[in-house]
Short mmCIF file of C-alpha atoms in Angstrom, two decimals:
data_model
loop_
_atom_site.label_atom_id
_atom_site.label_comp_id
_atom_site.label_asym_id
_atom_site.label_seq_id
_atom_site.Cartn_x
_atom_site.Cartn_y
_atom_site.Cartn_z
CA UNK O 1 138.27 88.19 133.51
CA UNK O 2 136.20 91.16 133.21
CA UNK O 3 134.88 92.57 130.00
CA UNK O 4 133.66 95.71 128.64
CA UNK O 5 132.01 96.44 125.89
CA UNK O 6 129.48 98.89 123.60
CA UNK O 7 126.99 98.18 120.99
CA UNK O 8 127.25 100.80 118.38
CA UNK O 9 124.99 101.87 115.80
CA UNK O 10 126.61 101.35 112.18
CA UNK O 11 126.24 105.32 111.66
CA UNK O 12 128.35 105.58 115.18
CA UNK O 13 130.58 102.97 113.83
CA UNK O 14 131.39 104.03 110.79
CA UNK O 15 131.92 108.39 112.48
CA UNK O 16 134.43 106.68 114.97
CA UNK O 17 136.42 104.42 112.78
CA UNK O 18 136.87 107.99 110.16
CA UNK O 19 137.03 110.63 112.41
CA UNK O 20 138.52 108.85 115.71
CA UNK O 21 136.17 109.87 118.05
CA UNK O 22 132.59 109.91 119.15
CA UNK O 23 130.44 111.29 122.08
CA UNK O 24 129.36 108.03 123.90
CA UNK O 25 127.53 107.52 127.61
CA UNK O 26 129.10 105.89 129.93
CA UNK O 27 125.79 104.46 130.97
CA UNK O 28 125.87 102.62 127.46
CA UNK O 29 128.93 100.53 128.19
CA UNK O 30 128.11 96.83 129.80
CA UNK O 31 130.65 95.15 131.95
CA UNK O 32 130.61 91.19 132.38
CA UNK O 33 132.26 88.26 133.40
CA UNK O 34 132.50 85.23 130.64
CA UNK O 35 132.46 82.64 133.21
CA UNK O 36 129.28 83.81 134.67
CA UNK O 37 127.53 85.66 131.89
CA UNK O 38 124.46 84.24 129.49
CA UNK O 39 125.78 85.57 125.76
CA UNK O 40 121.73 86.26 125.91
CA UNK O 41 121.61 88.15 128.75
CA UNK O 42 124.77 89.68 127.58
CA UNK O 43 123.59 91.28 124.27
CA UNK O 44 120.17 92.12 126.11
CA UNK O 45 122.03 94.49 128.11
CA UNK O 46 124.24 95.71 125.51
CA UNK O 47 120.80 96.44 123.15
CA UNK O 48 119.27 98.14 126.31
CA UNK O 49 121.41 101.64 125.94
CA UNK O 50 121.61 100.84 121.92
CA UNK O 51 119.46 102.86 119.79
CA UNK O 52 115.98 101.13 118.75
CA UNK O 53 116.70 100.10 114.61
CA UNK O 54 115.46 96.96 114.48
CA UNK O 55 116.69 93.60 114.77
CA UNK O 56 119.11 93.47 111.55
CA UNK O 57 122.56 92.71 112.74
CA UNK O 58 124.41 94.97 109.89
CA UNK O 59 122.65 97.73 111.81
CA UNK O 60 125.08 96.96 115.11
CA UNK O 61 128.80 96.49 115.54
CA UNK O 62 130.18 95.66 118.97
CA UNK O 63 132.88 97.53 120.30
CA UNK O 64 135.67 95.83 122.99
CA UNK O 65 136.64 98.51 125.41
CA UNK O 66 139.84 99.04 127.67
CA UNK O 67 138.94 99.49 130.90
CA UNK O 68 138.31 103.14 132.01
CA UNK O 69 138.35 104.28 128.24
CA UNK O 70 135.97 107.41 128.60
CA UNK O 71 136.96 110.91 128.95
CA UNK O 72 135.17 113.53 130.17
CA UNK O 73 134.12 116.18 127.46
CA UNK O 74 133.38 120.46 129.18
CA UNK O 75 133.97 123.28 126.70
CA UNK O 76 132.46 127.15 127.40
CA UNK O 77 131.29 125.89 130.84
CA UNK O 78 128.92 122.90 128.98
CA UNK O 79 129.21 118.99 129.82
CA UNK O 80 129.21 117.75 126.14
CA UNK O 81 129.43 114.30 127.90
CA UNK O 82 132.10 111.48 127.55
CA UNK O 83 134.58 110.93 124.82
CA UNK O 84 135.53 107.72 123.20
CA UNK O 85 138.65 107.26 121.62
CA UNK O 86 140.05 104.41 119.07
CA UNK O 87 142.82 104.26 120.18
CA UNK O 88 141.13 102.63 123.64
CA UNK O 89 139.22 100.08 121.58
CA UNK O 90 140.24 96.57 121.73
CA UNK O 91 138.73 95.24 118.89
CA UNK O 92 135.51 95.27 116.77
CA UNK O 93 133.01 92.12 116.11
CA UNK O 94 129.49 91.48 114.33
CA UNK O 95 127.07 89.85 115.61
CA UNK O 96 126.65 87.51 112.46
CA UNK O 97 128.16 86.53 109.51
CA UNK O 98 125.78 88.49 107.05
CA UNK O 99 126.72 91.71 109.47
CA UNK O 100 130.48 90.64 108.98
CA UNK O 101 130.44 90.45 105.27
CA UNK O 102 129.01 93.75 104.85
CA UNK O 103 131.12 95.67 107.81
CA UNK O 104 134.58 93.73 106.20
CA UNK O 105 134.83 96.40 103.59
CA UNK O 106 134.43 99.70 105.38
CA UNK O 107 137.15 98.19 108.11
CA UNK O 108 139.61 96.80 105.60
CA UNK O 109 139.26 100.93 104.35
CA UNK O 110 139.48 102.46 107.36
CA UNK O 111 142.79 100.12 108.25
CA UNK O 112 140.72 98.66 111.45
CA UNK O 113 140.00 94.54 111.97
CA UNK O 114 136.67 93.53 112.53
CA UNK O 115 135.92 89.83 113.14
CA UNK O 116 132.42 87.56 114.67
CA UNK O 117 131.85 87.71 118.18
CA UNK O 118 131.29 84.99 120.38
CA UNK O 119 127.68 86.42 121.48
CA UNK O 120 126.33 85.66 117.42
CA UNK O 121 124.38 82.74 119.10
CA UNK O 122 123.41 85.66 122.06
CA UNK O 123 122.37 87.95 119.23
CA UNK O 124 119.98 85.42 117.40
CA UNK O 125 118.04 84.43 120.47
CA UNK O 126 117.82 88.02 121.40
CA UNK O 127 116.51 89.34 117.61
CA UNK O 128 114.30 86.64 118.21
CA UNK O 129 112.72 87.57 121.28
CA UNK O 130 112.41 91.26 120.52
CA UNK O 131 110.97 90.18 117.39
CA UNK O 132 108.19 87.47 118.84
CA UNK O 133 107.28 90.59 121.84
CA UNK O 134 106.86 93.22 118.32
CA UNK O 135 104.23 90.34 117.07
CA UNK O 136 102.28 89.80 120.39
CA UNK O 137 102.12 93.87 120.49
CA UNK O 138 100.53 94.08 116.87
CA UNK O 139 97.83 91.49 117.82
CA UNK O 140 97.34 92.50 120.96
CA UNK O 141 96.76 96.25 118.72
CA UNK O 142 94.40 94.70 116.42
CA UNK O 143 92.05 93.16 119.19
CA UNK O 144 91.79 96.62 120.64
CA UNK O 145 91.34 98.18 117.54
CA UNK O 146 88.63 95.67 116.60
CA UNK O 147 86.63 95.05 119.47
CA UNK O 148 87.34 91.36 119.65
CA UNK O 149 87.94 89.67 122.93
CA UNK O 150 91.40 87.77 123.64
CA UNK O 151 91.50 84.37 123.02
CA UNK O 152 92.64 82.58 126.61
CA UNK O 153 94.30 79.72 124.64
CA UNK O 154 96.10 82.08 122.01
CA UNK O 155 99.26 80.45 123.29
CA UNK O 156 98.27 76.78 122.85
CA UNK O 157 95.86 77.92 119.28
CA UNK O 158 98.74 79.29 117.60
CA UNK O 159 100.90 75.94 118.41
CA UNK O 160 98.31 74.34 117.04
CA UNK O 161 98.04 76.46 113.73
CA UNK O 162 102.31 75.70 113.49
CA UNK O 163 101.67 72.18 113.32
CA UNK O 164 99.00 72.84 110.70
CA UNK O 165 101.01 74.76 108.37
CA UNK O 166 103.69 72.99 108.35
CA UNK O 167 101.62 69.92 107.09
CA UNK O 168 100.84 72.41 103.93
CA UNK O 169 102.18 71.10 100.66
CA UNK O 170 103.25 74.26 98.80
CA UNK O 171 102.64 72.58 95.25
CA UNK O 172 99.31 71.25 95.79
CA UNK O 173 98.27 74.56 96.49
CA UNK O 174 99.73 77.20 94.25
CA UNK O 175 96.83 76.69 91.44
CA UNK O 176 94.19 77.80 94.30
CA UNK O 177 95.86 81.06 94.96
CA UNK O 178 94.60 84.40 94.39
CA UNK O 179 91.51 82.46 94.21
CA UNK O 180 88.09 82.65 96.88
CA UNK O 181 89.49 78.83 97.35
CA UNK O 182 92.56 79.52 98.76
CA UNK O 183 91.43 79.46 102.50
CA UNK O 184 90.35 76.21 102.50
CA UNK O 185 92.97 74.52 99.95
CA UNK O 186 95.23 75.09 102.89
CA UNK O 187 93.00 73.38 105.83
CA UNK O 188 91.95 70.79 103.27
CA UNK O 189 96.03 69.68 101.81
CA UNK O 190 96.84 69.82 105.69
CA UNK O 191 94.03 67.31 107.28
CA UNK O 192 95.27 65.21 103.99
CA UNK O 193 99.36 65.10 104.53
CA UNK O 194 98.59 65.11 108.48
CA UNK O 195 96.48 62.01 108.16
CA UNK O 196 98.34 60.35 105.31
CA UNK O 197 93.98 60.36 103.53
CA UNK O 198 92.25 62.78 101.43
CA UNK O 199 89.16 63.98 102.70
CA UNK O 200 86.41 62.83 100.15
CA UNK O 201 84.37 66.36 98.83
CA UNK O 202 80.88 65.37 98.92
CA UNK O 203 79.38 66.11 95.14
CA UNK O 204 77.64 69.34 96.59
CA UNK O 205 80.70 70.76 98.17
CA UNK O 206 83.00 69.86 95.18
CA UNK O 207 80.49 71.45 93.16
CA UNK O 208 80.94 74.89 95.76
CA UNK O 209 84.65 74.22 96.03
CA UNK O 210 85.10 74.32 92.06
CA UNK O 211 83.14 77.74 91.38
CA UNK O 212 85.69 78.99 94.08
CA UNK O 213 88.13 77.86 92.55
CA UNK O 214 87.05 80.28 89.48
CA UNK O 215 86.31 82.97 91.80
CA UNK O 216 89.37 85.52 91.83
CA UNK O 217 87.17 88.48 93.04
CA UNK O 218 88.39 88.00 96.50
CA UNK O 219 87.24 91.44 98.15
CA UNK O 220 84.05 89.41 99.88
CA UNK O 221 83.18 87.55 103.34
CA UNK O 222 85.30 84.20 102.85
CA UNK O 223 83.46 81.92 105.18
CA UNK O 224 79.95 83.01 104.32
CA UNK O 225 80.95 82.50 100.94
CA UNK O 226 81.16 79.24 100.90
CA UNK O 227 78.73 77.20 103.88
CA UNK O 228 79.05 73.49 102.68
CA UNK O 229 82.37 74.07 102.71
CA UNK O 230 82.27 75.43 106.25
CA UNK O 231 79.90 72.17 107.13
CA UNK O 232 82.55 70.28 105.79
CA UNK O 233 85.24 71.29 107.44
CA UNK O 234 83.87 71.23 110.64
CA UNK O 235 83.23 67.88 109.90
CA UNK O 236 86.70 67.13 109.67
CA UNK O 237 87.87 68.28 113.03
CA UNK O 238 89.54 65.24 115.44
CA UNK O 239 89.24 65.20 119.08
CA UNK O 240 92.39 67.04 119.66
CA UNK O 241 90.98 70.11 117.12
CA UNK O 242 88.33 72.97 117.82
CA UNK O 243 86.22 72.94 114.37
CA UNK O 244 86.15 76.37 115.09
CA UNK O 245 89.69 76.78 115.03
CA UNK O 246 89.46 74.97 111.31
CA UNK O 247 87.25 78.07 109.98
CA UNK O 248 89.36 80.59 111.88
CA UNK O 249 92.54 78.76 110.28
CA UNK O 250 91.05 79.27 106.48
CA UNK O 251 89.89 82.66 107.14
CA UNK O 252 93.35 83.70 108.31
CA UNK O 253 94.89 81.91 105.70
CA UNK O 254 92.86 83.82 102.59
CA UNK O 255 93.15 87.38 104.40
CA UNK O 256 96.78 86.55 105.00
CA UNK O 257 97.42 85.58 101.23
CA UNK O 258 95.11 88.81 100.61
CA UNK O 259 97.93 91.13 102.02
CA UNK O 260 100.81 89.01 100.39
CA UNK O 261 99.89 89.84 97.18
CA UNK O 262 99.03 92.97 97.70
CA UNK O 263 102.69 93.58 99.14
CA UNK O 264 101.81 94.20 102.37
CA UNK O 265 99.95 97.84 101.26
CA UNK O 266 96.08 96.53 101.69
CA UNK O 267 93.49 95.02 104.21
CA UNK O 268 90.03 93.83 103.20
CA UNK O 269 88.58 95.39 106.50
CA UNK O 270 84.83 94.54 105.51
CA UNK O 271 85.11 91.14 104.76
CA UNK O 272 87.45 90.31 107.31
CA UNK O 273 84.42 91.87 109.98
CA UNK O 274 82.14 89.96 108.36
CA UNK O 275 84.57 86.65 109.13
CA UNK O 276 84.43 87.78 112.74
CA UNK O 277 80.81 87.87 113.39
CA UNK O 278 80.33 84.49 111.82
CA UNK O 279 83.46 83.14 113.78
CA UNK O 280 81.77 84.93 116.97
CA UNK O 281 78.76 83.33 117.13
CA UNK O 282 80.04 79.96 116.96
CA UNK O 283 82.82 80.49 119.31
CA UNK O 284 84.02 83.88 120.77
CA UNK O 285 87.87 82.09 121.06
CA UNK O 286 88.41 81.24 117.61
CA UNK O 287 87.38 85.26 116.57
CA UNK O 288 89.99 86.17 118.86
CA UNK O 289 92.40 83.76 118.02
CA UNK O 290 91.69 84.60 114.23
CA UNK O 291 92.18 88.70 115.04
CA UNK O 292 95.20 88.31 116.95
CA UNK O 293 97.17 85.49 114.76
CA UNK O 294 96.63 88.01 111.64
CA UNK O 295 97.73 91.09 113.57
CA UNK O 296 100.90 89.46 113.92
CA UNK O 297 101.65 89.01 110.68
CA UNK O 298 100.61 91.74 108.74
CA UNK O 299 103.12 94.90 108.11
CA UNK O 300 102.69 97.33 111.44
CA UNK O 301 101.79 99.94 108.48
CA UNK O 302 98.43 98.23 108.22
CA UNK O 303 97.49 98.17 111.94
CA UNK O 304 98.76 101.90 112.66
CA UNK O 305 96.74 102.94 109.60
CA UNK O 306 93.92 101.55 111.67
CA UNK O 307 94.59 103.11 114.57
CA UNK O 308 94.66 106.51 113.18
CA UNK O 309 91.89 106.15 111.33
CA UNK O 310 90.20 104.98 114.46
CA UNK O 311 88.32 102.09 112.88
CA UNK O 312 86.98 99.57 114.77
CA UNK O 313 84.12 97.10 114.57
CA UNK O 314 81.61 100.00 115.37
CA UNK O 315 82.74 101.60 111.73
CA UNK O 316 81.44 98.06 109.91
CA UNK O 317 78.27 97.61 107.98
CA UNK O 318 75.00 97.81 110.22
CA UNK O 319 74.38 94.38 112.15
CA UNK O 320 77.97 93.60 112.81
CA UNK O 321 78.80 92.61 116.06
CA UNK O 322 80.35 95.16 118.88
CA UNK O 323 80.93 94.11 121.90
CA UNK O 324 79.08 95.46 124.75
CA UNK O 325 79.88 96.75 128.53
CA UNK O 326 82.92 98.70 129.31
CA UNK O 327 84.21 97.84 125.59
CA UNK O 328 81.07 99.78 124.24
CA UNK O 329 81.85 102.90 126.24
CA UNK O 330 85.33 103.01 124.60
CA UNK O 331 83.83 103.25 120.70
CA UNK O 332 85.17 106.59 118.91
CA UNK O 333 82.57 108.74 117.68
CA UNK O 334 81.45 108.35 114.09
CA UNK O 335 83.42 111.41 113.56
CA UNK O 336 86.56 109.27 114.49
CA UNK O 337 86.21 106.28 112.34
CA UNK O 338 86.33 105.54 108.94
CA UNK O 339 83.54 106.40 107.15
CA UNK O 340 81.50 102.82 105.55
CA UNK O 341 78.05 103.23 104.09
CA UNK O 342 75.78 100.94 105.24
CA UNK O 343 72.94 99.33 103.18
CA UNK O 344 69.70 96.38 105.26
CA UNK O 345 71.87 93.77 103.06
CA UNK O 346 74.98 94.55 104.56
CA UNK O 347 77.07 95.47 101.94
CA UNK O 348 79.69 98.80 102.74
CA UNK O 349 80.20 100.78 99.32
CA UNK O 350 83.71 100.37 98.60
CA UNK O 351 86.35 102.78 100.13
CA UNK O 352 90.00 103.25 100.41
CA UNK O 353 91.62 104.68 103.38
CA UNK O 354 94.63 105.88 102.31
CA UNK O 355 98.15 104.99 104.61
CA UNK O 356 99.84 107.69 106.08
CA UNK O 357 104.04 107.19 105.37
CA UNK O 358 105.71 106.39 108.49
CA UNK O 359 108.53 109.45 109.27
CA UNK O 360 111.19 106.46 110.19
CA UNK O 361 111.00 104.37 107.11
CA UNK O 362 109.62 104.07 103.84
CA UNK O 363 106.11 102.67 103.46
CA UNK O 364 106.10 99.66 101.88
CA UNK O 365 105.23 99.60 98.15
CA UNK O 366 101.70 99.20 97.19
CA UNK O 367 100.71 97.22 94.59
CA UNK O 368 102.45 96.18 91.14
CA UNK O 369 98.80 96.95 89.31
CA UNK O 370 98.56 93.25 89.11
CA UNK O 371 94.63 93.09 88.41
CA UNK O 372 92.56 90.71 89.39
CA UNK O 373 89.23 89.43 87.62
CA UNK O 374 86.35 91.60 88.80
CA UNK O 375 88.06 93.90 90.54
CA UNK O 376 89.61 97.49 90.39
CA UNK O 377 93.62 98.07 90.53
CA UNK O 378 94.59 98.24 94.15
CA UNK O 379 96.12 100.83 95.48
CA UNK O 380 98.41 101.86 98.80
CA UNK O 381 96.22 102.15 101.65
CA UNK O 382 93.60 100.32 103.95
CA UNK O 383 90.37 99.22 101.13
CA UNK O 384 87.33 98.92 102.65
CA UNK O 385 85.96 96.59 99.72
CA UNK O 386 82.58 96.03 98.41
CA UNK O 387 81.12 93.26 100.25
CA UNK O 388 78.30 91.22 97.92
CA UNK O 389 75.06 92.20 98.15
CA UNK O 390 74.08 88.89 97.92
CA UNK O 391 75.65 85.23 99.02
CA UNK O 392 75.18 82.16 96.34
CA UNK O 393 73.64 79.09 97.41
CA UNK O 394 71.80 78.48 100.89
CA UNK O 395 74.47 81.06 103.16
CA UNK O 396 72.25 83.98 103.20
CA UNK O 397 70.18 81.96 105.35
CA UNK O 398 71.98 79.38 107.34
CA UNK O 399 72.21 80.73 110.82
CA UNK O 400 75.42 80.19 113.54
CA UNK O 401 73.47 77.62 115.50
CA UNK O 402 73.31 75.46 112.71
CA UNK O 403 76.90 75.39 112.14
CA UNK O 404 77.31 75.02 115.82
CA UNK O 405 75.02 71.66 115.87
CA UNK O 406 77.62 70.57 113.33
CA UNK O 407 80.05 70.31 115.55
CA UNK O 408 78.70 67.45 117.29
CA UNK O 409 78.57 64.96 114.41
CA UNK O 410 80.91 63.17 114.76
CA UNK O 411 79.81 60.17 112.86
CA UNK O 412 79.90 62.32 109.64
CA UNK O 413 83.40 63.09 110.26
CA UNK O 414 84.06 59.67 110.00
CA UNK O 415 82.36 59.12 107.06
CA UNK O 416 84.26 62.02 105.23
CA UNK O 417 87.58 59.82 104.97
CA UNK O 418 87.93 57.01 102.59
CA UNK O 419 90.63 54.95 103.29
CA UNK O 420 91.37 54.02 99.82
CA UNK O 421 91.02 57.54 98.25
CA UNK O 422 93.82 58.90 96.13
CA UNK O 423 94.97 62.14 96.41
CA UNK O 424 92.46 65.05 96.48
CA UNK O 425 93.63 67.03 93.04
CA UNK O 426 92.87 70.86 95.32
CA UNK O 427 94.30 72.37 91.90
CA UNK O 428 90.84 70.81 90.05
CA UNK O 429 90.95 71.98 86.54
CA UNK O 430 87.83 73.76 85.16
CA UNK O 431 86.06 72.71 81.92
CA UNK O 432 88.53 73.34 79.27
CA UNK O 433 85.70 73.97 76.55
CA UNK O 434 83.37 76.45 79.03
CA UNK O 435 86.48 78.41 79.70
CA UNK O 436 87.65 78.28 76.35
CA UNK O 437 84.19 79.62 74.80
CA UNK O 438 84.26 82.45 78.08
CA UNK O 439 88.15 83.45 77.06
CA UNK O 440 86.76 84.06 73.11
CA UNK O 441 83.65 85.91 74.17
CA UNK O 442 85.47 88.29 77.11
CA UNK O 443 88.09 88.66 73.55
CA UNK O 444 86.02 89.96 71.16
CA UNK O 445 85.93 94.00 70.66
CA UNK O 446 82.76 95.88 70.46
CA UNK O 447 83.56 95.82 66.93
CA UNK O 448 83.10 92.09 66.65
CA UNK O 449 79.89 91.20 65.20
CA UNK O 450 78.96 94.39 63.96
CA UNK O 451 80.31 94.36 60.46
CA UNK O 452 77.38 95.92 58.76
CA UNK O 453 77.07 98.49 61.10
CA UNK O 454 80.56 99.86 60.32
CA UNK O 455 80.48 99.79 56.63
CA UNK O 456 76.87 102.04 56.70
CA UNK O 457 78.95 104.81 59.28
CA UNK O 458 81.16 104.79 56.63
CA UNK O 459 79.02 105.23 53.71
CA UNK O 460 76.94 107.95 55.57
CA UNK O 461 80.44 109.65 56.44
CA UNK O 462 81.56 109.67 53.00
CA UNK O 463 78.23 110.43 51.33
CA UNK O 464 78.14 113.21 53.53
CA UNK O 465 81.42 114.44 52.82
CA UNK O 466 80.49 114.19 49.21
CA UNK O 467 77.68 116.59 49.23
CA UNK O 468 80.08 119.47 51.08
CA UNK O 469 82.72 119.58 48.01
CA UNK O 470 82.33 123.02 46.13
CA UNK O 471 82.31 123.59 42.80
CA UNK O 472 85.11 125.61 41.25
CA UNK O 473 84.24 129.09 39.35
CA UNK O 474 84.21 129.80 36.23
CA UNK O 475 86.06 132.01 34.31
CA UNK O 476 84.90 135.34 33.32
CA UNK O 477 84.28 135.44 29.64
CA UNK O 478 83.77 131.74 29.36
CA UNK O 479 80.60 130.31 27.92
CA UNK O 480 77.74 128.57 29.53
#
């Protein structure tokens, strides 16, 4: 009833099933009983002596062993280890169907069979463990790296934030992309397919939520951008939600869609900062729980970039928040993070930290040169973006308390749902005619307009050009 067995790399695969041979460890080889054994546990202990290249399943082939199959390898007085042989291999297996269809060719060459194993279902739950422990690390990273306390209900947040996005109609959303909107298209379309009602904008905030919609220069602080909105929101929150955890949810959402179209190559550091302080001095929690939910999901490029670079909250503009105490003592020197000018307004001059490649892997592209309105081509790296040197409307000075007294009224919240509404158009249209007349004038040339101009250059050119032509000479002997 016992079985043994090896997970081999594809490269150690593909040497033994060519050459007939390989070097293996004996420690490698994992010995189980069916009967007893969780296909889990089973592949965890198989991965454990396997080398570390990720969790695709083409990368792995699992080897059936006769018992006792290794042999001892000493030549010139060296161990050179243990020896195995095909000849003592029972049979091969994948660990999925994808993996099978792409090792099927190389064994049909090599004259071996190769079929699925029964530990595929072991193998998925496994992948999916090491790859849920890879995302915990990266968050946990990009706390440290920023300064920001843990959020003690991460766990129960991040449920939460599932339930949310999966509420998230994909359609009703894809006109606010790219767009300073985008954030809170996404908390707005879920509170309306959650609750089967569309929350009613206020004429103020749709006012605020259409320039958004407009505004594509997205390298800015998102929630200070936009504080009816923010009001608003929080206004929405039931007894089961944080409002809190409403702002963090937008904010994560719009730096999230930030690195997505930027193809994973980009961060904006600044205005994310500038999301934390806000977020922090309504509820230390939700910064966390913002900090560590986007560590998880961004490329580990990004966040080792960081890490080298040393930045942390201590390399933002002047006035953002560091934490104090035994987290103060352990801010780099200047010398060790990135450098960000600082201006009383708070707005960093705009910087790129460039990405180091990783030695294991490509980096991943930057961007396609896609170009967005008001802003420069993006390149590979970590931008530290131009933050605004001024906010529109009344967020330069609303304060945290008073978004923190909104949280309480819970009479507007009811007010903010209509039951008879129909559904909230988030992909609102802007004046056809303004943005018509704005497309013609951005068109024009800087010859446009300036007919008269052109045609006196001209002349003068030509007039000039007349007065430099040189008579020819005459001919000796001919008369005046």
């Amino acid at each position: 009833m016992r079985q043994e067995a090896v997970a081999l790399s594809y490269l150690e695969w593909v040497r033994l099933i060519g050459t007939g041979a390989i070097r293996l460890a004996e420690a490698r080889i994992v010995r189980w009983r069916p009967d007893r054994a969780d296909p889990a546990e089973v592949v965890a202990n198989l991965m454990l002596g396997a080398p570390d290249l990720g969790t695709s399943a083409t990368s792995f082939v699992l080897a059936m062993l006769e018992p006792e199959v290794l042999d001892r390898m000493r030549e010139g007085g060296i161990d050179l280890g243990q020896r195995l042989n095909l000849e003592t291999v029972r049979s091969f297996h994948s660990f999925s169907d994808t993996a099978l269809a792409v090792h099927r060719p190389d064994a049909e060459a090599a004259g071996v069979f190769i079929d699925l194993t029964p530990l595929a279902a072991g193998w998925a739950y496994w992948a999916a463990a090491v790859e849920a422990a890879d995302r915990r690390a990266q968050g946990e990273a990009m706390l440290a790296l920023l300064r920001v306390p843990r959020c003690d209900r991460f766990g129960q947040a991040t449920n939460w934030l599932a339930d949310q996005e999966r509420c998230i109609a994909p359609d009703d959303i894809v006109r606010a992309r790219d767009s300073m909107f985008f954030g809170w298209a996404c908390v707005l379309n879920a509170q309306k397919v959650r609750t089967g009602v569309a929350p009613v904008l206020p004429a103020d905030v749709k006012e605020e939520a259409d320039a958004l919609r407009r505004d594509f220069a997205v390298d800015q602080p998102f929630l200070a951008r936009a504080p009816r909105l923010r009001a608003f929101v929080v206004s929405l929150a039931d007894e089961e939600d944080r409002p809190s955890d409403l702002l963090a949810m937008a904010s994560l959402k719009q730096h999230e869609r930030y690195v997505i179209k930027r193809e994973g190559a980009t961060l904006d550091l600044p205005s994310l900062i500038e999301d934390i302080r806000l977020l922090e001095g309504l509820d230390v929690g939700a910064a966390g729980f913002l900090v560590q939910a986007l560590g998880e999901r961004v490329p580990g490029e990004l966040i080792r970039t960081l890490k080298v670079r040393g930045v942390t909250c201590a390399s933002a503009p002047t006035g953002v928040h560091t934490l104090g105490g035994e987290d103060a003592a352990r801010v780099p020197d200047q010398g060790d993070c990135a450098d960000v000018a600082s201006t009383p307004n708070l707005s960093p001059q705009p910087q790129t930290i460039e990405a180091a490649a990783p030695m294991e892997c490509p980096m991943l592209s930057a961007g396609t040169g896609e170009q967005s309105a008001g802003s420069d081509v993006v390149t590979a790296g970590v931008v530290l973006a131009e933050a605004p040197t001024s906010v529109q409307g009344d967020s330069a000075t609303e304060s945290p308390h008073e978004d923190e007294a909104l949280f309480n009224s819970a009479d507007r919240r009811r007010s903010s749902l209509a039951p008879d509404q129909p559904g909230l158009d988030f992909a609102h249209p802007a004046n056809p005619e303004a943005e018509s007349s704005a497309g013609a004038a951005s068109s024009r040339g800087p010859e446009d307009g300036k007919p008269a101009d052109v045609a006196a250059r001209s002349k003068s050119r030509s007039g000039k050009s007349a007065t430099k032509i040189k008579k020819p000479k005459k001919s000796e002997g001919s008369s005046d």
